Amino acid sequence: MNPTPRCAVLGLGLMGRPMAERLGEAGLLQAAWNRTPGPSPSSAIALSGTAAAAAAETEHLLLMLTDGRATEAVLADGLEAALRPGQIVINLATVGAQWARALAARVERRGAAYLDAPVLGSTGAARRGELIVMVGGTREVLERAEPTLAALATSVHHTGEVGTGSRLKLILNMLLARYVEALGEWLALSEAFALDPHQVLRILDESALSSPMWGKARALLDDRLPLHFPLKHMTKDLRLLDEEIERAGLSLPAAEAVHSSFEEALQSGWGDGDYSLIANWIRRRGRG
Ligand code: NAP
């Protein structure tokens, strides 16, 4: 095991940038690249001109791109050809199990290894190195990736083969989506019944229904919900889960209902806001 792997982060969006900053502080960041050039995440390095150039200098390639299609485009645009045996592509984005398997096959054809490693936690957790990572791939490759993942995460869970990390992540995002949808519905109801939503929250906090997730309700009521996780990305994940549900031959009406709420909000132009604003969208829809 290499105790000080050289890392590259490809994709410096809302999540990739704080991850790269964190790796920079840990002395692990050797290269970074983003399709749209911008400032470097670390004063110790200059941005690479291409994804392939970033790969040339590093052993661990951390991918944090929007989805499977974006990742495939970056592979096709020179990254795949630059991969070599001994490297590990650690895909931390949420791409879904089908994409994870297809991307792994492309990477492995070049003799490099692939980890399907989506993360739980948002921009603040990424910056503090407090993510939770769910990893599909072999134990041997995961062990080699551990020094890098340890800089980003408080816990790393091996879930099985490539694809299992993605599947687990989609279940968790479905629960997140359900929470914020339920939040919109109880807010709509408390408004319609002329109840004080702050009192509802106090009672929730005292009860078996207490959850840190209801902190989002306070932020919503105070009108301060910064962008952490765009609604368009949550909709992508619910779409991926819907496909998995269909493949598994299941009928899960509540999961389908939350997915269609997010699709409608996306169609109405809410895609670039934080996913928890779905609660406001539901409050408005509820008023007709
Ligand atoms: P984001 O801010 O929208 O960033 C997306 C990144 O992908 C940007 O660097 C973008 O480059 C790049 N990209 C998109 N299409 C591309 C293409 N065709 N070719 C090359 N680069 C492309 O998204 P994010 O919030 O960081 O999320 C990234 C992934 O992590 C997603 O899968 C998301 O579901 C997942 N995730 C997000 C969070 C969160 O809280 N935000 C939490 C957990 C997991 P440009 O700058 O050039 O557009």
Short mmCIF file of C-alpha atoms and ligand atoms in Angstrom, two decimals:
data_model
loop_
_atom_site.label_atom_id
_atom_site.label_comp_id
_atom_site.label_asym_id
_atom_site.label_seq_id
_atom_site.Cartn_x
_atom_site.Cartn_y
_atom_site.Cartn_z
CA MET A 1 0.00 0.00 0.00
CA ASN A 2 1.33 3.43 -0.96
CA PRO A 3 1.01 5.56 2.21
CA THR A 4 1.07 8.86 0.29
CA PRO A 5 -0.85 8.37 -2.94
CA ARG A 6 -0.83 11.22 -5.42
CA CYS A 7 -4.42 12.27 -6.14
CA ALA A 8 -6.24 14.15 -8.86
CA VAL A 9 -9.77 15.51 -8.57
CA LEU A 10 -11.68 15.74 -11.84
CA GLY A 11 -14.78 17.93 -11.61
CA LEU A 12 -14.61 20.98 -9.36
CA GLY A 13 -18.30 21.67 -8.85
CA LEU A 14 -20.13 22.14 -5.55
CA MET A 15 -18.65 18.90 -4.17
CA GLY A 16 -15.43 18.39 -6.12
CA ARG A 17 -13.92 21.73 -5.14
CA PRO A 18 -14.20 21.33 -1.34
CA MET A 19 -12.96 17.74 -1.66
CA ALA A 20 -9.94 18.95 -3.63
CA GLU A 21 -9.32 21.71 -1.06
CA ARG A 22 -9.41 19.12 1.69
CA LEU A 23 -6.99 16.81 -0.15
CA GLY A 24 -4.75 19.80 -0.77
CA GLU A 25 -4.57 20.50 2.96
CA ALA A 26 -3.81 16.83 3.60
CA GLY A 27 -0.87 17.06 1.16
CA LEU A 28 -2.42 14.49 -1.18
CA LEU A 29 -3.54 16.67 -4.08
CA GLN A 30 -1.23 16.51 -7.07
CA ALA A 31 -3.58 17.63 -9.84
CA ALA A 32 -7.08 18.97 -10.46
CA TRP A 33 -9.14 19.58 -13.56
CA ASN A 34 -12.48 21.08 -14.44
CA ARG A 35 -14.17 21.37 -17.85
CA THR A 36 -14.73 25.09 -17.24
CA PRO A 37 -11.43 26.57 -16.09
CA GLY A 38 -11.41 28.46 -12.79
CA PRO A 39 -9.18 29.03 -9.79
CA SER A 40 -7.06 26.14 -8.48
CA PRO A 41 -8.35 24.52 -5.27
CA SER A 42 -4.82 24.61 -3.83
CA SER A 43 -2.04 27.21 -4.01
CA ALA A 44 0.42 24.30 -4.34
CA ILE A 45 -0.84 23.24 -7.79
CA ALA A 46 -1.98 24.77 -11.06
CA LEU A 47 -5.11 23.39 -12.75
CA SER A 48 -4.35 20.74 -15.37
CA GLY A 49 -5.32 21.62 -18.92
CA THR A 50 -6.99 18.26 -19.59
CA ALA A 51 -8.29 15.29 -17.59
CA ALA A 52 -5.61 13.14 -19.27
CA ALA A 53 -2.87 15.51 -18.09
CA ALA A 54 -4.17 15.25 -14.52
CA ALA A 55 -4.16 11.44 -14.81
CA ALA A 56 -0.58 11.36 -16.05
CA GLU A 57 0.75 12.61 -12.72
CA THR A 58 -1.36 10.60 -10.27
CA GLU A 59 -2.35 7.18 -8.90
CA HIS A 60 -5.77 7.96 -7.45
CA LEU A 61 -8.23 9.71 -9.77
CA LEU A 62 -11.23 11.06 -7.93
CA LEU A 63 -14.19 11.75 -10.22
CA MET A 64 -16.93 14.15 -9.11
CA LEU A 65 -18.88 14.84 -12.29
CA THR A 66 -22.63 15.30 -12.66
CA ASP A 67 -23.60 11.82 -13.80
CA GLY A 68 -22.65 8.73 -15.80
CA ARG A 69 -23.01 10.50 -19.13
CA ALA A 70 -20.63 13.30 -18.11
CA THR A 71 -18.16 10.74 -16.77
CA GLU A 72 -18.32 8.76 -20.00
CA ALA A 73 -17.72 11.94 -22.00
CA VAL A 74 -14.60 12.74 -19.97
CA LEU A 75 -13.30 9.17 -20.38
CA ALA A 76 -13.89 9.30 -24.13
CA ASP A 77 -12.20 12.69 -24.40
CA GLY A 78 -8.71 11.36 -23.61
CA LEU A 79 -8.90 10.19 -20.00
CA GLU A 80 -9.48 6.54 -20.85
CA ALA A 81 -6.47 6.43 -23.16
CA ALA A 82 -4.30 7.99 -20.44
CA LEU A 83 -5.16 5.36 -17.80
CA ARG A 84 -2.52 2.79 -16.83
CA PRO A 85 -2.21 -0.29 -14.58
CA GLY A 86 -1.82 0.56 -10.91
CA GLN A 87 -4.16 3.55 -11.04
CA ILE A 88 -7.51 3.62 -9.26
CA VAL A 89 -10.48 5.57 -10.59
CA ILE A 90 -12.56 6.43 -7.51
CA ASN A 91 -15.94 7.61 -8.72
CA LEU A 92 -17.50 9.57 -5.85
CA ALA A 93 -20.40 10.93 -7.90
CA THR A 94 -23.87 9.38 -7.98
CA VAL A 95 -24.11 7.66 -11.36
CA GLY A 96 -26.32 4.62 -10.69
CA ALA A 97 -25.42 0.94 -10.80
CA GLN A 98 -25.73 0.42 -14.58
CA TRP A 99 -23.42 3.32 -15.31
CA ALA A 100 -21.01 2.24 -12.57
CA ARG A 101 -20.63 -1.20 -14.16
CA ALA A 102 -20.22 0.24 -17.67
CA LEU A 103 -17.65 2.80 -16.52
CA ALA A 104 -15.75 0.15 -14.53
CA ALA A 105 -15.52 -2.04 -17.65
CA ARG A 106 -13.98 0.83 -19.64
CA VAL A 107 -11.47 1.63 -16.91
CA GLU A 108 -10.53 -2.02 -16.34
CA ARG A 109 -9.89 -2.53 -20.06
CA ARG A 110 -6.95 -0.14 -19.57
CA GLY A 111 -5.61 -2.21 -16.64
CA ALA A 112 -6.66 0.39 -14.04
CA ALA A 113 -9.07 -0.35 -11.19
CA TYR A 114 -12.48 1.21 -10.48
CA LEU A 115 -14.34 1.92 -7.27
CA ASP A 116 -18.05 2.76 -7.26
CA ALA A 117 -17.84 5.11 -4.27
CA PRO A 118 -20.75 7.55 -3.94
CA VAL A 119 -20.84 9.74 -0.87
CA LEU A 120 -23.37 10.75 1.73
CA GLY A 121 -22.96 14.30 3.04
CA SER A 122 -22.92 17.64 1.29
CA THR A 123 -20.53 20.52 0.68
CA GLY A 124 -19.76 21.26 4.36
CA ALA A 125 -19.02 17.60 5.13
CA ALA A 126 -16.84 17.45 2.00
CA ARG A 127 -14.83 20.46 3.16
CA ARG A 128 -14.40 19.07 6.70
CA GLY A 129 -13.56 15.52 5.55
CA GLU A 130 -16.72 14.15 7.16
CA LEU A 131 -18.34 12.32 4.28
CA ILE A 132 -19.66 8.77 4.48
CA VAL A 133 -18.52 6.67 1.52
CA MET A 134 -20.22 3.53 0.24
CA VAL A 135 -17.84 1.51 -1.86
CA GLY A 136 -18.57 -1.14 -4.46
CA GLY A 137 -15.44 -2.87 -5.75
CA THR A 138 -12.90 -5.40 -4.56
CA ARG A 139 -11.54 -5.25 -1.00
CA GLU A 140 -8.01 -5.25 -2.32
CA VAL A 141 -8.59 -2.09 -4.40
CA LEU A 142 -10.49 -0.47 -1.54
CA GLU A 143 -7.54 -1.09 0.79
CA ARG A 144 -5.25 0.64 -1.66
CA ALA A 145 -7.66 3.61 -1.88
CA GLU A 146 -8.10 3.93 1.89
CA PRO A 147 -5.42 6.59 2.57
CA THR A 148 -7.21 8.91 0.14
CA LEU A 149 -10.72 8.10 1.32
CA ALA A 150 -9.65 8.56 4.95
CA ALA A 151 -8.83 12.20 4.20
CA LEU A 152 -12.37 12.79 2.92
CA ALA A 153 -14.56 10.63 5.10
CA THR A 154 -15.37 9.72 8.68
CA SER A 155 -16.47 6.28 7.55
CA VAL A 156 -16.00 4.05 4.54
CA HIS A 157 -18.35 1.08 4.00
CA HIS A 158 -17.59 -1.78 1.66
CA THR A 159 -20.95 -2.71 0.11
CA GLY A 160 -19.92 -5.49 -2.31
CA GLU A 161 -19.20 -5.47 -6.03
CA VAL A 162 -19.26 -2.42 -8.33
CA GLY A 163 -22.85 -1.14 -8.49
CA THR A 164 -23.75 -1.88 -4.87
CA GLY A 165 -22.39 1.46 -3.60
CA SER A 166 -24.57 3.25 -6.14
CA ARG A 167 -27.65 1.26 -5.23
CA LEU A 168 -27.24 1.95 -1.53
CA LYS A 169 -26.72 5.66 -2.22
CA LEU A 170 -29.96 5.81 -4.25
CA ILE A 171 -31.95 4.31 -1.37
CA LEU A 172 -30.56 6.95 1.00
CA ASN A 173 -31.35 9.78 -1.40
CA MET A 174 -34.88 8.49 -1.80
CA LEU A 175 -35.25 8.80 1.99
CA LEU A 176 -33.83 12.34 1.91
CA ALA A 177 -36.27 13.27 -0.84
CA ARG A 178 -39.15 11.81 1.16
CA TYR A 179 -38.14 13.81 4.24
CA VAL A 180 -38.21 17.14 2.43
CA GLU A 181 -41.41 16.26 0.63
CA ALA A 182 -43.03 15.37 3.96
CA LEU A 183 -41.71 18.65 5.33
CA GLY A 184 -43.50 20.55 2.54
CA GLU A 185 -46.71 18.68 3.27
CA TRP A 186 -46.74 19.23 7.02
CA LEU A 187 -45.92 22.92 6.48
CA ALA A 188 -48.79 23.22 3.99
CA LEU A 189 -51.10 21.55 6.48
CA SER A 190 -50.03 23.63 9.47
CA GLU A 191 -50.54 26.79 7.40
CA ALA A 192 -53.98 25.63 6.24
CA PHE A 193 -54.95 24.79 9.85
CA ALA A 194 -53.54 28.11 11.14
CA LEU A 195 -51.08 26.26 13.41
CA ASP A 196 -47.68 27.68 14.37
CA PRO A 197 -45.06 25.64 12.43
CA HIS A 198 -42.43 26.49 15.09
CA GLN A 199 -44.64 24.82 17.68
CA VAL A 200 -45.01 21.78 15.41
CA LEU A 201 -41.20 21.65 15.23
CA ARG A 202 -40.79 21.91 19.02
CA ILE A 203 -43.17 18.98 19.49
CA LEU A 204 -41.43 16.97 16.77
CA ASP A 205 -38.10 17.58 18.53
CA GLU A 206 -39.49 16.19 21.81
CA SER A 207 -40.96 13.13 20.18
CA ALA A 208 -39.85 9.86 18.62
CA LEU A 209 -40.13 11.72 15.29
CA SER A 210 -37.21 14.03 16.12
CA SER A 211 -34.53 14.25 13.45
CA PRO A 212 -31.71 16.63 12.52
CA MET A 213 -33.40 16.73 9.12
CA TRP A 214 -36.12 18.96 10.58
CA GLY A 215 -33.40 21.61 10.92
CA LYS A 216 -34.20 22.18 7.26
CA ALA A 217 -37.69 23.24 8.33
CA ARG A 218 -36.23 26.00 10.54
CA ALA A 219 -33.96 27.13 7.70
CA LEU A 220 -36.93 27.12 5.33
CA LEU A 221 -39.12 29.13 7.70
CA ASP A 222 -36.28 31.65 8.15
CA ASP A 223 -35.85 31.76 4.37
CA ARG A 224 -32.18 30.77 4.49
CA LEU A 225 -31.60 27.60 2.50
CA PRO A 226 -28.27 27.91 0.70
CA LEU A 227 -27.51 25.76 -2.32
CA HIS A 228 -25.79 22.53 -1.30
CA PHE A 229 -27.36 19.86 -3.48
CA PRO A 230 -29.18 21.04 -6.62
CA LEU A 231 -32.74 19.81 -7.13
CA LYS A 232 -31.81 18.74 -10.67
CA HIS A 233 -29.27 16.28 -9.24
CA MET A 234 -31.74 14.84 -6.73
CA THR A 235 -34.19 14.39 -9.63
CA LYS A 236 -31.47 12.54 -11.56
CA ASP A 237 -31.04 10.20 -8.59
CA LEU A 238 -34.78 9.55 -8.24
CA ARG A 239 -34.88 8.79 -11.97
CA LEU A 240 -32.01 6.31 -11.55
CA LEU A 241 -33.82 4.71 -8.62
CA ASP A 242 -37.05 4.47 -10.60
CA GLU A 243 -35.17 2.52 -13.28
CA GLU A 244 -33.74 0.20 -10.62
CA ILE A 245 -37.19 -0.31 -9.11
CA GLU A 246 -38.53 -1.28 -12.51
CA ARG A 247 -35.60 -3.63 -13.15
CA ALA A 248 -36.21 -5.29 -9.80
CA GLY A 249 -39.88 -5.81 -10.78
CA LEU A 250 -41.11 -3.88 -7.74
CA SER A 251 -44.09 -1.58 -7.39
CA LEU A 252 -43.35 1.22 -4.89
CA PRO A 253 -45.96 3.95 -5.32
CA ALA A 254 -44.55 6.34 -2.68
CA ALA A 255 -41.10 6.30 -4.30
CA GLU A 256 -42.75 6.96 -7.66
CA ALA A 257 -44.82 9.80 -6.21
CA VAL A 258 -41.80 11.60 -4.75
CA HIS A 259 -39.98 11.17 -8.05
CA SER A 260 -42.83 12.74 -9.99
CA SER A 261 -42.98 15.72 -7.58
CA PHE A 262 -39.29 16.37 -8.24
CA GLU A 263 -39.75 15.97 -12.02
CA GLU A 264 -42.62 18.51 -11.94
CA ALA A 265 -40.55 20.98 -9.89
CA LEU A 266 -37.67 20.53 -12.33
CA GLN A 267 -40.00 21.23 -15.27
CA SER A 268 -41.20 24.36 -13.46
CA GLY A 269 -37.65 25.76 -13.38
CA TRP A 270 -36.64 24.84 -9.82
CA GLY A 271 -33.68 22.66 -10.88
CA ASP A 272 -30.84 24.98 -9.92
CA GLY A 273 -32.08 25.62 -6.38
CA ASP A 274 -31.36 23.39 -3.40
CA TYR A 275 -33.33 20.13 -3.38
CA SER A 276 -34.94 20.99 -0.04
CA LEU A 277 -36.79 23.86 -1.73
CA ILE A 278 -39.11 21.11 -3.00
CA ALA A 279 -40.88 21.76 0.34
CA ASN A 280 -41.77 25.29 -0.86
CA TRP A 281 -42.80 23.99 -4.23
CA ILE A 282 -45.14 21.51 -2.52
CA ARG A 283 -46.57 24.26 -0.28
CA ARG A 284 -47.32 26.33 -3.40
CA ARG A 285 -48.74 23.39 -5.33
CA GLY A 286 -50.89 22.57 -2.30
CA ARG A 287 -52.47 26.03 -2.46
CA GLY A 288 -53.42 25.31 -6.10
P1 NAP B 1 -22.15 20.33 -9.78
O1 NAP B 1 -21.82 21.45 -8.85
O2 NAP B 1 -23.25 20.53 -10.76
O3 NAP B 1 -20.79 19.95 -10.56
C1 NAP B 1 -20.81 19.09 -11.66
C2 NAP B 1 -19.41 18.93 -12.21
O4 NAP B 1 -19.46 18.09 -13.37
C3 NAP B 1 -18.77 20.26 -12.67
O5 NAP B 1 -17.40 20.21 -12.39
C4 NAP B 1 -19.04 20.23 -14.18
O6 NAP B 1 -18.12 20.99 -14.92
C5 NAP B 1 -18.84 18.75 -14.45
N1 NAP B 1 -19.45 18.32 -15.71
C6 NAP B 1 -20.75 18.19 -16.01
N2 NAP B 1 -20.93 17.73 -17.26
C7 NAP B 1 -19.68 17.54 -17.77
C8 NAP B 1 -19.18 17.06 -19.01
N3 NAP B 1 -20.02 16.66 -19.99
N4 NAP B 1 -17.86 17.03 -19.20
C9 NAP B 1 -17.00 17.42 -18.22
N5 NAP B 1 -17.41 17.87 -17.01
C10 NAP B 1 -18.72 17.93 -16.78
O7 NAP B 1 -22.51 18.98 -8.99
P2 NAP B 1 -22.13 18.52 -7.51
O8 NAP B 1 -23.18 18.98 -6.57
O9 NAP B 1 -20.71 18.81 -7.25
O10 NAP B 1 -22.38 16.95 -7.67
C11 NAP B 1 -21.48 16.10 -8.36
C12 NAP B 1 -21.96 14.67 -8.16
O11 NAP B 1 -21.98 14.36 -6.75
C13 NAP B 1 -23.36 14.39 -8.65
O12 NAP B 1 -23.43 13.07 -9.11
C14 NAP B 1 -24.22 14.55 -7.39
O13 NAP B 1 -25.43 13.83 -7.47
C15 NAP B 1 -23.29 13.97 -6.35
N6 NAP B 1 -23.48 14.46 -4.97
C16 NAP B 1 -23.71 15.78 -4.73
C17 NAP B 1 -23.86 16.20 -3.40
C18 NAP B 1 -24.13 17.64 -3.05
O14 NAP B 1 -24.49 17.90 -1.90
N7 NAP B 1 -23.97 18.61 -3.96
C19 NAP B 1 -23.77 15.27 -2.35
C20 NAP B 1 -23.50 13.93 -2.65
C21 NAP B 1 -23.36 13.54 -3.96
P3 NAP B 1 -18.43 22.52 -15.31
O15 NAP B 1 -18.00 23.34 -14.12
O16 NAP B 1 -17.57 22.75 -16.50
O17 NAP B 1 -19.89 22.61 -15.61
#
